[in-house]
Amino acid sequence: MSNAAVATTGGSGVRVPGSDPGSAGPRLPGSDRIGAHALVRTAQAIAAEALRVSAREVRARVTDDGRGALAVEITAPLALPVLGTHALPDEPVVATAHRARGTIAERFRTITGRQVARVTVTFASSIVDTPRRVR
């Protein structure tokens, strides 16, 4: 993938703030760029939220699939309940990965406007999901 992803605005351009809201108003030709680093950090944040882990523990890789869409690869720990409490995970590991892939693809597309062709989730380790006390 190049250093920046380009989201073009087509031939119509962007409406200038402050122009008459009732009309189409003047348009500015050009393009908007989302840098590769911003795409990776966005994928990390979305994956951390979907997998219920800290964003600093998530690694993401975003590549162009060669057809205009993106491929997102996530490596993160699997959050497990505290051992010895006899609590069972909310869902099986495969279901967790499947749910997270769908959430990541949808939220990434919503936030960045880029199409996501594939999301790969790899659990490289596990962490104990300790409930936090409310003060």
PDB file of N, CA and C in Angstrom, residues 9-17 25-31:
ATOM      1  N   THR A   9     -13.289  13.092  -4.305  1.00  0.00           N
ATOM      2  CA  THR A   9     -14.624  13.651  -4.173  1.00  0.00           C
ATOM      3  C   THR A   9     -15.330  13.723  -5.504  1.00  0.00           C
ATOM      4  N   GLY A  10     -14.761  13.141  -6.512  1.00  0.00           N
ATOM      5  CA  GLY A  10     -15.371  13.177  -7.835  1.00  0.00           C
ATOM      6  C   GLY A  10     -15.196  14.538  -8.475  1.00  0.00           C
ATOM      7  N   GLY A  11     -15.912  14.780  -9.536  1.00  0.00           N
ATOM      8  CA  GLY A  11     -15.797  16.050 -10.243  1.00  0.00           C
ATOM      9  C   GLY A  11     -16.520  17.176  -9.550  1.00  0.00           C
ATOM     10  N   SER A  12     -17.405  16.866  -8.601  1.00  0.00           N
ATOM     11  CA  SER A  12     -18.218  17.913  -8.001  1.00  0.00           C
ATOM     12  C   SER A  12     -17.501  18.664  -6.893  1.00  0.00           C
ATOM     13  N   GLY A  13     -16.492  18.071  -6.257  1.00  0.00           N
ATOM     14  CA  GLY A  13     -15.774  18.767  -5.205  1.00  0.00           C
ATOM     15  C   GLY A  13     -16.530  18.760  -3.896  1.00  0.00           C
ATOM     16  N   VAL A  14     -16.100  19.635  -2.990  1.00  0.00           N
ATOM     17  CA  VAL A  14     -16.660  19.710  -1.647  1.00  0.00           C
ATOM     18  C   VAL A  14     -17.333  21.050  -1.461  1.00  0.00           C
ATOM     19  N   ARG A  15     -18.478  21.066  -0.759  1.00  0.00           N
ATOM     20  CA  ARG A  15     -19.179  22.299  -0.495  1.00  0.00           C
ATOM     21  C   ARG A  15     -18.401  23.118   0.527  1.00  0.00           C
ATOM     22  N   VAL A  16     -18.270  24.395   0.289  1.00  0.00           N
ATOM     23  CA  VAL A  16     -17.523  25.299   1.154  1.00  0.00           C
ATOM     24  C   VAL A  16     -18.412  25.711   2.323  1.00  0.00           C
ATOM     25  N   PRO A  17     -17.919  25.593   3.582  1.00  0.00           N
ATOM     26  CA  PRO A  17     -18.712  26.048   4.717  1.00  0.00           C
ATOM     27  C   PRO A  17     -18.999  27.542   4.599  1.00  0.00           C
ATOM     28  N   GLY A  25     -24.076  25.674  -3.676  1.00  0.00           N
ATOM     29  CA  GLY A  25     -22.941  26.483  -3.241  1.00  0.00           C
ATOM     30  C   GLY A  25     -21.704  26.208  -4.056  1.00  0.00           C
ATOM     31  N   PRO A  26     -20.671  27.017  -3.852  1.00  0.00           N
ATOM     32  CA  PRO A  26     -19.418  26.807  -4.574  1.00  0.00           C
ATOM     33  C   PRO A  26     -18.766  25.506  -4.122  1.00  0.00           C
ATOM     34  N   ARG A  27     -18.087  24.879  -5.033  1.00  0.00           N
ATOM     35  CA  ARG A  27     -17.420  23.607  -4.747  1.00  0.00           C
ATOM     36  C   ARG A  27     -15.923  23.776  -4.942  1.00  0.00           C
ATOM     37  N   LEU A  28     -15.171  23.033  -4.153  1.00  0.00           N
ATOM     38  CA  LEU A  28     -13.723  23.036  -4.278  1.00  0.00           C
ATOM     39  C   LEU A  28     -13.277  21.699  -4.826  1.00  0.00           C
ATOM     40  N   PRO A  29     -12.602  21.699  -5.975  1.00  0.00           N
ATOM     41  CA  PRO A  29     -12.089  20.428  -6.488  1.00  0.00           C
ATOM     42  C   PRO A  29     -10.916  19.965  -5.631  1.00  0.00           C
ATOM     43  N   GLY A  30     -10.675  18.694  -5.627  1.00  0.00           N
ATOM     44  CA  GLY A  30      -9.533  18.174  -4.888  1.00  0.00           C
ATOM     45  C   GLY A  30      -9.794  16.781  -4.368  1.00  0.00           C
ATOM     46  N   SER A  31      -8.968  16.365  -3.447  1.00  0.00           N
ATOM     47  CA  SER A  31      -9.100  15.033  -2.861  1.00  0.00           C
ATOM     48  C   SER A  31      -8.752  15.108  -1.389  1.00  0.00           C
TER      49      SER A  31
END
